[in-house]
Amino acid sequence: MRPEDLLCPTPRGLYCPPADVYIDPMQPVPRALITHGHSDHARAGHDAVLATPETLGIMGVRYGDDFARERQAIGYGEVVMINDVAISFHPAGHVLGSAQILFAWRGFRLVVSGDYKRLPDRTAGRFEPIRCNLFVTEATFGLPVFRHPPTELEIAKLLDSVALFPERAHLVGAYPLGKAQRLMALIRDAGYDKPIHVHGALVRLTDFYQAQGIDLGDVVPVDLDARKTLGGAIVLCPPGALQDVWSRKFPDPVSAFASGWMRIRARAKQKGVELPLVVSDHADWEDLGRTIRETGAEEVGVTHGAEEALVHWCETQGIRARPLRLVGYGDEEAV
Ligand SMILES: [Zn+2]
Ligand SMILES: [Zn+2]
């Protein structure tokens, strides 16, 4: 039994031969298993899709209900047999519905983790490490410089700025799936109870989160004609909208951006971000290493990000590791 018998990288994406399924494929395939709803992992046009009910719902919101010919929902911890492979989904803590996928076959266990984080997030479920032989991990922040600070401190920076500049609108760039809703939850949990205003591009996914029972308080779509009146307000928008004409009508806007990349000052500066918030939905360097150790894996495959650094770290720990050289991941969230 070699790891390649259970998992091989192909131009269409990661492929599991004994189950004849692809995981987060980049091209249309007969049968896809989807770890989560980000557009670099979940694409429309597959014949059949197996995913958590939340991920299927998110794909429906983004692509319309006909995104796949056939859809099958699988809850966390449920087992589906495909050929003689036992397949189950487990929380990844990344965004609502995100899952690691466990494949058990002839005594060998493979986990494909998709994207994941270890910090608590009440909008995304809690990551659980799964014992396995082969662990497939991302490495978005796979360099020692990336250490995410406690999220509460970053939210405090935002709320302090709102208190300090009550006449300025605070525009916070956040990815529309996951990051935006997590920020809302964090802002609420910090005690902020005024309405949170959102750009139109965030409305449907935020509604979906609320409909799934995630309380985000009073969320109000921005009235384009009333932007001048939003001094002192918190307004969430897609990162691209920060530089857009859309942002210019707000009173003396403070431009904030919530991303793990904000750890790099030069990056914030280059994007013209006045208030960088280091809030990430990916594991940082320390959590990548901790997670790999907790899985007990003898071998690690690295999908995307700083592959070389993480592969090297694994080797120093006596764990076999290889980059899987998948193209097309990391587009949505990693900018
Ligand atoms: Zn993702
Ligand atoms: Zn990703």
Short mmCIF file of N, CA and C in Angstrom, two decimals, residues 241-320:
data_model
loop_
_atom_site.label_atom_id
_atom_site.label_comp_id
_atom_site.label_asym_id
_atom_site.label_seq_id
_atom_site.Cartn_x
_atom_site.Cartn_y
_atom_site.Cartn_z
N ALA A 241 -13.70 46.96 -2.82
CA ALA A 241 -14.53 48.16 -2.74
C ALA A 241 -13.83 49.30 -2.02
N LEU A 242 -12.75 48.97 -1.26
CA LEU A 242 -12.04 50.01 -0.51
C LEU A 242 -11.44 51.06 -1.45
N GLN A 243 -10.96 50.60 -2.61
CA GLN A 243 -10.33 51.55 -3.55
C GLN A 243 -11.31 52.04 -4.61
N ASP A 244 -12.51 51.57 -4.54
CA ASP A 244 -13.53 51.83 -5.54
C ASP A 244 -14.20 53.19 -5.31
N VAL A 245 -14.82 53.76 -6.35
CA VAL A 245 -15.57 55.01 -6.16
C VAL A 245 -16.64 54.86 -5.08
N TRP A 246 -17.15 53.63 -4.95
CA TRP A 246 -18.18 53.34 -3.92
C TRP A 246 -17.79 53.92 -2.55
N SER A 247 -16.49 53.83 -2.22
CA SER A 247 -16.04 54.19 -0.86
C SER A 247 -15.91 55.70 -0.67
N ARG A 248 -15.93 56.47 -1.76
CA ARG A 248 -15.61 57.90 -1.63
C ARG A 248 -16.73 58.75 -1.08
N LYS A 249 -17.93 58.22 -1.10
CA LYS A 249 -19.07 59.03 -0.64
C LYS A 249 -19.26 59.01 0.88
N PHE A 250 -18.46 58.19 1.56
CA PHE A 250 -18.60 58.12 3.03
C PHE A 250 -17.84 59.29 3.66
N PRO A 251 -18.27 59.74 4.84
CA PRO A 251 -17.58 60.86 5.49
C PRO A 251 -16.19 60.46 5.99
N ASP A 252 -15.15 61.07 5.38
CA ASP A 252 -13.75 60.92 5.79
C ASP A 252 -13.42 59.47 6.18
N PRO A 253 -13.60 58.51 5.27
CA PRO A 253 -13.54 57.09 5.68
C PRO A 253 -12.17 56.64 6.21
N VAL A 254 -12.21 55.83 7.24
CA VAL A 254 -11.04 55.10 7.71
C VAL A 254 -11.06 53.77 6.97
N SER A 255 -9.95 53.46 6.26
CA SER A 255 -9.93 52.22 5.51
C SER A 255 -9.25 51.13 6.33
N ALA A 256 -10.01 50.09 6.66
CA ALA A 256 -9.47 48.96 7.43
C ALA A 256 -9.55 47.70 6.56
N PHE A 257 -8.70 46.72 6.86
CA PHE A 257 -8.72 45.49 6.07
C PHE A 257 -8.40 44.34 7.02
N ALA A 258 -9.27 43.33 7.04
CA ALA A 258 -9.09 42.19 7.94
C ALA A 258 -8.54 41.01 7.15
N SER A 259 -7.27 40.68 7.39
CA SER A 259 -6.64 39.57 6.67
C SER A 259 -5.37 39.15 7.39
N GLY A 260 -5.03 37.88 7.27
CA GLY A 260 -3.76 37.41 7.83
C GLY A 260 -2.57 38.12 7.20
N TRP A 261 -2.76 38.58 5.97
CA TRP A 261 -1.65 39.28 5.28
C TRP A 261 -1.34 40.62 5.90
N MET A 262 -2.25 41.14 6.72
CA MET A 262 -2.01 42.44 7.34
C MET A 262 -0.87 42.38 8.36
N ARG A 263 -0.40 41.18 8.65
CA ARG A 263 0.79 40.99 9.47
C ARG A 263 2.00 41.64 8.79
N ILE A 264 1.95 41.72 7.47
CA ILE A 264 3.03 42.33 6.69
C ILE A 264 2.69 43.80 6.45
N ARG A 265 3.39 44.67 7.19
CA ARG A 265 3.10 46.11 7.14
C ARG A 265 3.14 46.66 5.72
N ALA A 266 4.16 46.22 4.96
CA ALA A 266 4.35 46.76 3.61
C ALA A 266 3.12 46.47 2.75
N ARG A 267 2.51 45.34 3.00
CA ARG A 267 1.35 44.94 2.23
C ARG A 267 0.16 45.86 2.53
N ALA A 268 -0.02 46.19 3.81
CA ALA A 268 -1.09 47.10 4.21
C ALA A 268 -0.86 48.47 3.59
N LYS A 269 0.38 48.92 3.66
CA LYS A 269 0.74 50.24 3.13
C LYS A 269 0.46 50.31 1.63
N GLN A 270 0.92 49.27 0.94
CA GLN A 270 0.77 49.21 -0.51
C GLN A 270 -0.71 49.25 -0.91
N LYS A 271 -1.56 48.69 -0.08
CA LYS A 271 -3.00 48.69 -0.38
C LYS A 271 -3.70 49.94 0.15
N GLY A 272 -2.94 50.85 0.75
CA GLY A 272 -3.53 52.08 1.26
C GLY A 272 -4.43 51.85 2.46
N VAL A 273 -4.10 50.82 3.26
CA VAL A 273 -4.93 50.49 4.42
C VAL A 273 -4.44 51.27 5.64
N GLU A 274 -5.33 52.06 6.22
CA GLU A 274 -4.97 52.88 7.37
C GLU A 274 -4.99 52.05 8.66
N LEU A 275 -5.92 51.13 8.73
CA LEU A 275 -6.11 50.34 9.95
C LEU A 275 -6.05 48.84 9.61
N PRO A 276 -4.84 48.26 9.60
CA PRO A 276 -4.74 46.82 9.28
C PRO A 276 -5.20 45.98 10.46
N LEU A 277 -6.04 44.98 10.20
CA LEU A 277 -6.51 44.08 11.26
C LEU A 277 -6.04 42.67 10.91
N VAL A 278 -5.22 42.10 11.78
CA VAL A 278 -4.71 40.75 11.49
C VAL A 278 -5.73 39.73 11.97
N VAL A 279 -6.67 39.43 11.10
CA VAL A 279 -7.70 38.43 11.39
C VAL A 279 -7.68 37.45 10.24
N SER A 280 -7.34 36.19 10.53
CA SER A 280 -7.17 35.21 9.46
C SER A 280 -8.05 34.00 9.68
N ASP A 281 -8.51 33.41 8.58
CA ASP A 281 -9.27 32.16 8.67
C ASP A 281 -8.41 30.95 8.33
N HIS A 282 -7.09 31.17 8.35
CA HIS A 282 -6.15 30.07 8.09
C HIS A 282 -5.26 29.87 9.31
N ALA A 283 -4.73 28.65 9.44
CA ALA A 283 -3.78 28.36 10.52
C ALA A 283 -2.50 29.18 10.31
N ASP A 284 -1.92 29.67 11.40
CA ASP A 284 -0.63 30.34 11.28
C ASP A 284 0.47 29.29 11.37
N TRP A 285 1.71 29.75 11.30
CA TRP A 285 2.86 28.84 11.24
C TRP A 285 2.85 27.83 12.38
N GLU A 286 2.65 28.35 13.59
CA GLU A 286 2.69 27.48 14.76
C GLU A 286 1.55 26.45 14.74
N ASP A 287 0.37 26.89 14.33
CA ASP A 287 -0.78 25.98 14.30
C ASP A 287 -0.66 24.94 13.18
N LEU A 288 0.01 25.28 12.09
CA LEU A 288 0.24 24.28 11.04
C LEU A 288 1.09 23.14 11.61
N GLY A 289 2.17 23.50 12.29
CA GLY A 289 3.07 22.49 12.86
C GLY A 289 2.39 21.66 13.94
N ARG A 290 1.67 22.37 14.83
CA ARG A 290 0.96 21.69 15.91
C ARG A 290 -0.05 20.70 15.35
N THR A 291 -0.77 21.11 14.32
CA THR A 291 -1.80 20.26 13.74
C THR A 291 -1.19 19.02 13.10
N ILE A 292 -0.12 19.22 12.36
CA ILE A 292 0.53 18.07 11.72
C ILE A 292 0.97 17.06 12.79
N ARG A 293 1.54 17.56 13.87
CA ARG A 293 1.95 16.66 14.95
C ARG A 293 0.76 15.93 15.56
N GLU A 294 -0.35 16.66 15.77
CA GLU A 294 -1.52 16.05 16.42
C GLU A 294 -2.19 14.98 15.57
N THR A 295 -2.02 15.05 14.25
CA THR A 295 -2.62 14.01 13.41
C THR A 295 -1.81 12.71 13.48
N GLY A 296 -0.56 12.81 13.93
CA GLY A 296 0.31 11.64 13.98
C GLY A 296 0.68 11.11 12.60
N ALA A 297 0.47 11.91 11.56
CA ALA A 297 0.72 11.44 10.19
C ALA A 297 2.19 11.11 9.96
N GLU A 298 2.42 10.03 9.19
CA GLU A 298 3.80 9.69 8.80
C GLU A 298 4.19 10.46 7.56
N GLU A 299 3.16 10.92 6.83
CA GLU A 299 3.44 11.61 5.58
C GLU A 299 2.48 12.79 5.42
N VAL A 300 3.01 13.88 4.85
CA VAL A 300 2.23 15.09 4.68
C VAL A 300 2.30 15.53 3.23
N GLY A 301 1.16 15.92 2.68
CA GLY A 301 1.11 16.53 1.35
C GLY A 301 0.68 17.98 1.51
N VAL A 302 1.35 18.90 0.83
CA VAL A 302 1.04 20.32 1.00
C VAL A 302 0.43 20.87 -0.30
N THR A 303 -0.78 21.43 -0.17
CA THR A 303 -1.50 21.83 -1.39
C THR A 303 -1.11 23.20 -1.91
N HIS A 304 -1.17 24.23 -1.06
CA HIS A 304 -0.94 25.57 -1.60
C HIS A 304 -0.46 26.52 -0.52
N GLY A 305 0.25 27.56 -0.94
CA GLY A 305 0.82 28.52 -0.01
C GLY A 305 2.33 28.39 -0.05
N ALA A 306 2.95 28.50 1.14
CA ALA A 306 4.41 28.42 1.23
C ALA A 306 4.81 26.94 1.38
N GLU A 307 4.63 26.18 0.29
CA GLU A 307 4.83 24.73 0.37
C GLU A 307 6.24 24.35 0.82
N GLU A 308 7.24 25.00 0.22
CA GLU A 308 8.63 24.58 0.46
C GLU A 308 8.99 24.68 1.93
N ALA A 309 8.58 25.79 2.56
CA ALA A 309 8.96 26.01 3.96
C ALA A 309 8.33 24.94 4.86
N LEU A 310 7.06 24.61 4.59
CA LEU A 310 6.39 23.63 5.44
C LEU A 310 6.93 22.22 5.18
N VAL A 311 7.21 21.92 3.92
CA VAL A 311 7.80 20.62 3.59
C VAL A 311 9.15 20.48 4.31
N HIS A 312 9.93 21.54 4.29
CA HIS A 312 11.22 21.51 4.96
C HIS A 312 11.05 21.29 6.47
N TRP A 313 10.09 22.01 7.06
CA TRP A 313 9.85 21.84 8.50
C TRP A 313 9.50 20.40 8.82
N CYS A 314 8.63 19.79 8.00
CA CYS A 314 8.24 18.39 8.24
C CYS A 314 9.48 17.50 8.24
N GLU A 315 10.36 17.73 7.28
CA GLU A 315 11.56 16.89 7.19
C GLU A 315 12.43 17.02 8.44
N THR A 316 12.50 18.24 9.00
CA THR A 316 13.27 18.40 10.24
C THR A 316 12.62 17.65 11.40
N GLN A 317 11.33 17.35 11.28
CA GLN A 317 10.62 16.61 12.33
C GLN A 317 10.59 15.10 12.05
N GLY A 318 11.25 14.69 10.98
CA GLY A 318 11.26 13.27 10.62
C GLY A 318 9.96 12.80 9.98
N ILE A 319 9.19 13.75 9.41
CA ILE A 319 7.94 13.38 8.73
C ILE A 319 8.17 13.54 7.22
N ARG A 320 7.82 12.49 6.47
CA ARG A 320 7.95 12.61 5.01
C ARG A 320 6.96 13.65 4.51
#
